[in-house]
């Protein structure tokens, strides 16, 4: 825990002064106040993260953590475990949804094996294997506490060492909506029914199996909600733990980090529970189709950028969010001010005193 505690203590709050300066800059731009909505908010958040008003997203990078989950023995997934291996390799070849989007948005990608249940001979896959998959958590803890800590620090180290202006965090692992739902259920004290969806698509019987497995795993292992490492070790996965570490590592190195879908959101929540300051560094991409997603967002007081009905995982939402971040930077950096545009903004004085845009009863 000493190494993890040192990492947590290195994470600092957002730069309030830079954020105020960014807001002032937005107020000077030739547009109605707040008319660019979330783009304005993102530019202010980026200023707080970097300490600079003017930011540019020159280099974007997606980190994908791959691992297998022993709980698949309980028939909780429609896909065989071998799919983890195949898609881990395919991610390095621009053959999966996330890697195609990364390629065509000029985004780098690192695929890291933290626990695939097979030997991977593809040199493009970064080998940080902790074990050949986790144990079946319906029969005991998914992993040891030390393995959970190793996975967290593996993700943190990779995030801190990756050269990029912004990071995104994704995953690959059959059965990981089961582990994510289990972790979320414990962290929120929520009923399994409210956090568990059908993942990549499963039969009615497998859906019953999935929820029963989660209930059994929680009852058997008794994870402590106040101890994130305990929760991850007992009902989590190597991928989730490493992703949690990546969110911590990004915050420690003062870089914005994009959440993908449900599994990524649960990992982000783990990071926020370990260090609440991480919340300021997080940027959600799309609203996941999984039912537990919004609960995780609510717990972090975040709202996704997109509503696209996506539920692929892999980090597929991150390249899309990167483009929005680039746009937010472009607006702040290159729009003309009222003075530059030759416009007297005196007519806005009264409007700036409050919300003069919303019609009563309308959003």
Coordinates of C-alpha atoms in Angstrom, one line a residue, residues 25-44 305 324 326-336 357:
X25 CA -11.2 34.5 -21.7
X26 CA -14.5 32.7 -22.6
X27 CA -16.4 35.8 -21.5
X28 CA -14.4 38.0 -23.9
X29 CA -15.0 35.8 -26.9
X30 CA -17.5 37.2 -29.5
X31 CA -20.5 35.1 -28.7
X32 CA -23.5 35.1 -26.4
X33 CA -22.4 34.0 -22.9
X34 CA -22.3 30.2 -22.5
X35 CA -23.5 29.7 -26.0
X36 CA -20.9 26.9 -26.7
X37 CA -22.0 25.0 -23.6
X38 CA -19.9 21.9 -22.8
X39 CA -17.1 23.1 -25.0
X40 CA -16.7 26.1 -22.7
X41 CA -16.8 23.9 -19.6
X42 CA -14.2 21.6 -21.1
X43 CA -11.8 24.4 -21.9
X44 CA -12.1 25.6 -18.3
X305 CA -20.7 14.0 -23.7
X324 CA -14.5 17.2 -28.8
X326 CA -9.6 19.4 -29.6
X327 CA -12.6 21.5 -30.5
X328 CA -12.8 23.0 -27.0
X329 CA -9.2 24.0 -27.2
X330 CA -9.6 25.5 -30.7
X331 CA -12.5 27.7 -29.6
X332 CA -10.7 29.1 -26.7
X333 CA -7.4 29.6 -28.6
X334 CA -8.7 30.9 -31.9
X335 CA -12.0 32.6 -31.7
X336 CA -11.9 36.4 -31.9
X357 CA -31.7 32.2 -22.4

